[in-house]
Amino acid sequence: MNKPASIGVFDSGVGGLTVLRALRATLPEARLIYVADSAHAPYGDRSDDFLLERSRQVTRFLIEEGARLIVVACNTATAAAIAALRSEFDLPFVGIEPGIKPALARSDTRRVGVLATPSTLRSAKFRALLHTHASADEPVLQPCPGLADAVERGDLAAPDLRQLIHRYCAPLHAAQCDTVVLGCTHYPLLAQAIQAELGPRVHLIDTAEPVARQAARLWKTEPATPAEPPRLYTNGDLAVLRRMADLCAQQDATVHRWSAAPHGAP
Ligand code: DGL
């Protein structure tokens, strides 16, 4: 427990790097440790029990590595597990959820689309969010099975990935949405392709920055001097993590293998 105080960040895989990028911009002197649980990705069609167990296991590792605050950089895990994590562990958690409220505020036509995992869209937490903010302006909800998984394979220009983007954007295009929520942290890595599919006038909403601001409000620890690059861990493909970290402007981050106990082990 003598490891230096850090912010722990995790996702099912490489998507949460889009949140890590915002955290680093907001808190350049904080130590950041990231876990990509890629061996168990995608989370988007798993049960709540599975997601909670994975989240517990990653949280234990991050605490052992010095985390004093944890950012759940995954909409799916936030919806399924953050309430239980907060009650089971004695440190603060910041989660991420689809930006319904900012999307409705930004939209001129109040035609809003949401791209997210099936698990996020059917969660009680998301339904409550919708109920609070959307009222009669029911957004167009588009589950995107397979999309985060395709990102995890590491080739963002792969034809099957481009076909999925085309398929999932088509209903939002047909509904003339002027604002689209990127409700999974993997999707900002595809922002260019999604924008090209929807057209240049459609606003894309990513909630990484508000999450980083919330983490900054809670982070009271002494800054690391000199600042240290983030440490990134994966139980998946190191080369994919490296490539996606570079895409997220984290060329100086170090990548490491995370050899966790298999799923279900205590
Ligand atoms: N990046 C995650 C999210 O924000 C999960 C993607 C997945 O593994 O299905 O929901």
mmCIF file of N, CA, C and O in Angstrom, residues 75-131:
data_model
loop_
_atom_site.group_PDB
_atom_site.id
_atom_site.type_symbol
_atom_site.label_atom_id
_atom_site.label_comp_id
_atom_site.label_asym_id
_atom_site.label_seq_id
_atom_site.Cartn_x
_atom_site.Cartn_y
_atom_site.Cartn_z
ATOM 1 N N ASN A 75 -19.092 3.312 -20.133
ATOM 2 C CA ASN A 75 -20.528 3.542 -19.879
ATOM 3 C C ASN A 75 -21.213 2.267 -19.415
ATOM 4 O O ASN A 75 -22.092 2.291 -18.557
ATOM 5 N N THR A 76 -20.801 1.140 -19.998
ATOM 6 C CA THR A 76 -21.456 -0.136 -19.715
ATOM 7 C C THR A 76 -21.191 -0.572 -18.264
ATOM 8 O O THR A 76 -22.115 -0.964 -17.548
ATOM 9 N N ALA A 77 -19.934 -0.488 -17.842
ATOM 10 C CA ALA A 77 -19.591 -0.874 -16.467
ATOM 11 C C ALA A 77 -20.156 0.125 -15.466
ATOM 12 O O ALA A 77 -20.571 -0.263 -14.366
ATOM 13 N N THR A 78 -20.188 1.402 -15.829
ATOM 14 C CA THR A 78 -20.781 2.387 -14.928
ATOM 15 C C THR A 78 -22.242 2.033 -14.660
ATOM 16 O O THR A 78 -22.693 1.991 -13.508
ATOM 17 N N ALA A 79 -22.973 1.750 -15.741
ATOM 18 C CA ALA A 79 -24.406 1.457 -15.581
ATOM 19 C C ALA A 79 -24.623 0.211 -14.725
ATOM 20 O O ALA A 79 -25.515 0.154 -13.894
ATOM 21 N N ALA A 80 -23.776 -0.796 -14.926
ATOM 22 C CA ALA A 80 -24.017 -2.077 -14.255
ATOM 23 C C ALA A 80 -23.427 -2.148 -12.857
ATOM 24 O O ALA A 80 -23.941 -2.886 -12.015
ATOM 25 N N ALA A 81 -22.336 -1.412 -12.596
ATOM 26 C CA ALA A 81 -21.552 -1.751 -11.406
ATOM 27 C C ALA A 81 -21.224 -0.599 -10.468
ATOM 28 O O ALA A 81 -20.831 -0.844 -9.320
ATOM 29 N N ILE A 82 -21.365 0.655 -10.888
ATOM 30 C CA ILE A 82 -20.755 1.715 -10.061
ATOM 31 C C ILE A 82 -21.441 1.836 -8.687
ATOM 32 O O ILE A 82 -20.763 2.109 -7.685
ATOM 33 N N ALA A 83 -22.722 1.586 -8.619
ATOM 34 C CA ALA A 83 -23.402 1.707 -7.318
ATOM 35 C C ALA A 83 -22.828 0.685 -6.343
ATOM 36 O O ALA A 83 -22.507 1.007 -5.182
ATOM 37 N N ALA A 84 -22.634 -0.548 -6.806
ATOM 38 C CA ALA A 84 -22.074 -1.589 -5.927
ATOM 39 C C ALA A 84 -20.621 -1.279 -5.582
ATOM 40 O O ALA A 84 -20.201 -1.462 -4.428
ATOM 41 N N LEU A 85 -19.845 -0.809 -6.541
ATOM 42 C CA LEU A 85 -18.431 -0.483 -6.265
ATOM 43 C C LEU A 85 -18.347 0.577 -5.169
ATOM 44 O O LEU A 85 -17.524 0.493 -4.258
ATOM 45 N N ARG A 86 -19.225 1.571 -5.273
ATOM 46 C CA ARG A 86 -19.197 2.659 -4.265
ATOM 47 C C ARG A 86 -19.523 2.123 -2.877
ATOM 48 O O ARG A 86 -19.004 2.612 -1.878
ATOM 49 N N SER A 87 -20.389 1.131 -2.812
ATOM 50 C CA SER A 87 -20.727 0.627 -1.480
ATOM 51 C C SER A 87 -19.689 -0.365 -0.961
ATOM 52 O O SER A 87 -19.539 -0.540 0.238
ATOM 53 N N GLU A 88 -18.942 -1.010 -1.857
ATOM 54 C CA GLU A 88 -17.999 -2.055 -1.424
ATOM 55 C C GLU A 88 -16.583 -1.551 -1.168
ATOM 56 O O GLU A 88 -15.827 -2.180 -0.436
ATOM 57 N N PHE A 89 -16.188 -0.473 -1.821
ATOM 58 C CA PHE A 89 -14.800 0.000 -1.701
ATOM 59 C C PHE A 89 -14.783 1.389 -1.081
ATOM 60 O O PHE A 89 -15.652 2.214 -1.348
ATOM 61 N N ASP A 90 -13.715 1.617 -0.290
ATOM 62 C CA ASP A 90 -13.638 2.859 0.470
ATOM 63 C C ASP A 90 -12.795 3.907 -0.266
ATOM 64 O O ASP A 90 -11.759 4.345 0.236
ATOM 65 N N LEU A 91 -13.182 4.250 -1.466
ATOM 66 C CA LEU A 91 -12.539 5.347 -2.191
ATOM 67 C C LEU A 91 -13.556 5.898 -3.191
ATOM 68 O O LEU A 91 -14.538 5.221 -3.501
ATOM 69 N N PRO A 92 -13.334 7.144 -3.656
ATOM 70 C CA PRO A 92 -14.334 7.716 -4.569
ATOM 71 C C PRO A 92 -14.249 7.142 -5.988
ATOM 72 O O PRO A 92 -13.163 6.815 -6.466
ATOM 73 N N PHE A 93 -15.403 7.017 -6.631
ATOM 74 C CA PHE A 93 -15.497 6.568 -8.026
ATOM 75 C C PHE A 93 -16.165 7.662 -8.852
ATOM 76 O O PHE A 93 -17.125 8.288 -8.394
ATOM 77 N N VAL A 94 -15.660 7.858 -10.052
ATOM 78 C CA VAL A 94 -16.329 8.728 -11.027
ATOM 79 C C VAL A 94 -16.706 7.841 -12.207
ATOM 80 O O VAL A 94 -15.872 7.083 -12.705
ATOM 81 N N GLY A 95 -17.954 7.927 -12.635
ATOM 82 C CA GLY A 95 -18.394 7.110 -13.770
ATOM 83 C C GLY A 95 -18.659 7.967 -14.995
ATOM 84 O O GLY A 95 -18.485 9.194 -14.972
ATOM 85 N N ILE A 96 -19.065 7.297 -16.064
ATOM 86 C CA ILE A 96 -19.405 8.025 -17.303
ATOM 87 C C ILE A 96 -20.753 7.517 -17.794
ATOM 88 O O ILE A 96 -21.052 6.319 -17.673
ATOM 89 N N GLU A 97 -21.561 8.430 -18.309
ATOM 90 C CA GLU A 97 -22.852 8.014 -18.864
ATOM 91 C C GLU A 97 -23.121 8.800 -20.144
ATOM 92 O O GLU A 97 -22.541 9.874 -20.349
ATOM 93 N N PRO A 98 -23.965 8.249 -21.012
ATOM 94 C CA PRO A 98 -24.226 8.927 -22.288
ATOM 95 C C PRO A 98 -24.748 10.354 -22.068
ATOM 96 O O PRO A 98 -25.579 10.592 -21.183
ATOM 97 N N GLY A 99 -24.250 11.281 -22.883
ATOM 98 C CA GLY A 99 -24.544 12.706 -22.671
ATOM 99 C C GLY A 99 -25.891 13.143 -23.214
ATOM 100 O O GLY A 99 -25.978 14.028 -24.073
ATOM 101 N N ILE A 100 -26.954 12.580 -22.669
ATOM 102 C CA ILE A 100 -28.323 12.934 -23.120
ATOM 103 C C ILE A 100 -28.609 14.424 -22.859
ATOM 104 O O ILE A 100 -29.106 15.141 -23.725
ATOM 105 N N LYS A 101 -28.262 14.868 -21.672
ATOM 106 C CA LYS A 101 -28.594 16.259 -21.300
ATOM 107 C C LYS A 101 -27.845 17.261 -22.199
ATOM 108 O O LYS A 101 -28.478 18.140 -22.789
ATOM 109 N N PRO A 102 -26.497 17.137 -22.316
ATOM 110 C CA PRO A 102 -25.821 18.087 -23.221
ATOM 111 C C PRO A 102 -26.289 17.962 -24.669
ATOM 112 O O PRO A 102 -26.330 18.965 -25.402
ATOM 113 N N ALA A 103 -26.685 16.767 -25.080
ATOM 114 C CA ALA A 103 -27.136 16.604 -26.475
ATOM 115 C C ALA A 103 -28.446 17.362 -26.698
ATOM 116 O O ALA A 103 -28.596 18.074 -27.701
ATOM 117 N N LEU A 104 -29.373 17.244 -25.752
ATOM 118 C CA LEU A 104 -30.648 17.947 -25.917
ATOM 119 C C LEU A 104 -30.440 19.454 -25.840
ATOM 120 O O LEU A 104 -31.102 20.226 -26.533
ATOM 121 N N ALA A 105 -29.477 19.882 -25.017
ATOM 122 C CA ALA A 105 -29.191 21.315 -24.919
ATOM 123 C C ALA A 105 -28.552 21.828 -26.216
ATOM 124 O O ALA A 105 -28.786 22.959 -26.630
ATOM 125 N N ARG A 106 -27.783 20.973 -26.876
ATOM 126 C CA ARG A 106 -27.040 21.398 -28.075
ATOM 127 C C ARG A 106 -27.907 21.337 -29.332
ATOM 128 O O ARG A 106 -27.690 22.078 -30.289
ATOM 129 N N SER A 107 -28.891 20.454 -29.333
ATOM 130 C CA SER A 107 -29.675 20.206 -30.545
ATOM 131 C C SER A 107 -30.603 21.381 -30.872
ATOM 132 O O SER A 107 -31.271 21.926 -29.998
ATOM 133 N N ASP A 108 -30.666 21.749 -32.142
ATOM 134 C CA ASP A 108 -31.604 22.794 -32.570
ATOM 135 C C ASP A 108 -32.974 22.196 -32.831
ATOM 136 O O ASP A 108 -33.994 22.839 -32.622
ATOM 137 N N THR A 109 -32.997 20.946 -33.289
ATOM 138 C CA THR A 109 -34.256 20.338 -33.713
ATOM 139 C C THR A 109 -34.840 19.409 -32.652
ATOM 140 O O THR A 109 -35.948 18.912 -32.811
ATOM 141 N N ARG A 110 -34.086 19.146 -31.605
ATOM 142 C CA ARG A 110 -34.400 18.157 -30.565
ATOM 143 C C ARG A 110 -34.589 16.762 -31.165
ATOM 144 O O ARG A 110 -35.295 15.913 -30.623
ATOM 145 N N ARG A 111 -33.883 16.524 -32.243
ATOM 146 C CA ARG A 111 -33.783 15.156 -32.780
ATOM 147 C C ARG A 111 -32.387 14.658 -32.449
ATOM 148 O O ARG A 111 -31.403 15.064 -33.071
ATOM 149 N N VAL A 112 -32.361 13.826 -31.415
ATOM 150 C CA VAL A 112 -31.081 13.368 -30.869
ATOM 151 C C VAL A 112 -30.976 11.856 -31.043
ATOM 152 O O VAL A 112 -31.950 11.136 -30.837
ATOM 153 N N GLY A 113 -29.792 11.402 -31.419
ATOM 154 C CA GLY A 113 -29.535 9.961 -31.524
ATOM 155 C C GLY A 113 -28.522 9.541 -30.478
ATOM 156 O O GLY A 113 -27.711 10.346 -30.026
ATOM 157 N N VAL A 114 -28.587 8.286 -30.082
ATOM 158 C CA VAL A 114 -27.632 7.747 -29.101
ATOM 159 C C VAL A 114 -27.052 6.451 -29.644
ATOM 160 O O VAL A 114 -27.793 5.505 -29.935
ATOM 161 N N LEU A 115 -25.730 6.410 -29.771
ATOM 162 C CA LEU A 115 -25.011 5.177 -30.112
ATOM 163 C C LEU A 115 -24.416 4.638 -28.821
ATOM 164 O O LEU A 115 -23.690 5.352 -28.133
ATOM 165 N N ALA A 116 -24.742 3.395 -28.468
ATOM 166 C CA ALA A 116 -24.216 2.823 -27.215
ATOM 167 C C ALA A 116 -24.272 1.305 -27.301
ATOM 168 O O ALA A 116 -24.808 0.742 -28.267
ATOM 169 N N THR A 117 -23.743 0.655 -26.267
ATOM 170 C CA THR A 117 -23.785 -0.814 -26.262
ATOM 171 C C THR A 117 -25.203 -1.289 -25.889
ATOM 172 O O THR A 117 -25.948 -0.558 -25.208
ATOM 173 N N PRO A 118 -25.564 -2.510 -26.282
ATOM 174 C CA PRO A 118 -26.885 -3.030 -25.903
ATOM 175 C C PRO A 118 -27.085 -3.003 -24.389
ATOM 176 O O PRO A 118 -28.163 -2.661 -23.896
ATOM 177 N N SER A 119 -26.050 -3.360 -23.648
ATOM 178 C CA SER A 119 -26.157 -3.417 -22.190
ATOM 179 C C SER A 119 -26.425 -2.043 -21.585
ATOM 180 O O SER A 119 -27.257 -1.891 -20.685
ATOM 181 N N THR A 120 -25.737 -1.018 -22.075
ATOM 182 C CA THR A 120 -25.987 0.342 -21.571
ATOM 183 C C THR A 120 -27.429 0.748 -21.842
ATOM 184 O O THR A 120 -28.126 1.245 -20.954
ATOM 185 N N LEU A 121 -27.896 0.514 -23.065
ATOM 186 C CA LEU A 121 -29.233 1.008 -23.433
ATOM 187 C C LEU A 121 -30.346 0.301 -22.683
ATOM 188 O O LEU A 121 -31.405 0.886 -22.453
ATOM 189 N N ARG A 122 -30.117 -0.939 -22.260
ATOM 190 C CA ARG A 122 -31.208 -1.620 -21.529
ATOM 191 C C ARG A 122 -31.066 -1.472 -20.014
ATOM 192 O O ARG A 122 -31.909 -1.944 -19.264
ATOM 193 N N SER A 123 -30.027 -0.777 -19.548
ATOM 194 C CA SER A 123 -29.799 -0.675 -18.104
ATOM 195 C C SER A 123 -30.807 0.253 -17.425
ATOM 196 O O SER A 123 -31.308 1.211 -18.031
ATOM 197 N N ALA A 124 -31.070 -0.041 -16.164
ATOM 198 C CA ALA A 124 -31.994 0.799 -15.392
ATOM 199 C C ALA A 124 -31.413 2.208 -15.246
ATOM 200 O O ALA A 124 -32.146 3.199 -15.261
ATOM 201 N N LYS A 125 -30.094 2.302 -15.122
ATOM 202 C CA LYS A 125 -29.463 3.614 -14.941
ATOM 203 C C LYS A 125 -29.688 4.498 -16.177
ATOM 204 O O LYS A 125 -29.996 5.678 -16.070
ATOM 205 N N PHE A 126 -29.554 3.899 -17.363
ATOM 206 C CA PHE A 126 -29.772 4.673 -18.585
ATOM 207 C C PHE A 126 -31.248 5.048 -18.724
ATOM 208 O O PHE A 126 -31.585 6.166 -19.112
ATOM 209 N N ARG A 127 -32.127 4.119 -18.399
ATOM 210 C CA ARG A 127 -33.568 4.404 -18.479
ATOM 211 C C ARG A 127 -33.925 5.574 -17.556
ATOM 212 O O ARG A 127 -34.730 6.434 -17.900
ATOM 213 N N ALA A 128 -33.301 5.605 -16.382
ATOM 214 C CA ALA A 128 -33.572 6.697 -15.440
ATOM 215 C C ALA A 128 -33.046 8.021 -16.002
ATOM 216 O O ALA A 128 -33.696 9.072 -15.883
ATOM 217 N N LEU A 129 -31.880 7.968 -16.634
ATOM 218 C CA LEU A 129 -31.296 9.176 -17.241
ATOM 219 C C LEU A 129 -32.224 9.732 -18.318
ATOM 220 O O LEU A 129 -32.494 10.940 -18.390
ATOM 221 N N LEU A 130 -32.748 8.819 -19.121
ATOM 222 C CA LEU A 130 -33.667 9.195 -20.190
ATOM 223 C C LEU A 130 -34.929 9.821 -19.611
ATOM 224 O O LEU A 130 -35.405 10.857 -20.075
ATOM 225 N N HIS A 131 -35.433 9.184 -18.571
ATOM 226 C CA HIS A 131 -36.657 9.653 -17.937
ATOM 227 C C HIS A 131 -36.462 11.064 -17.375
ATOM 228 O O HIS A 131 -37.326 11.922 -17.470
#
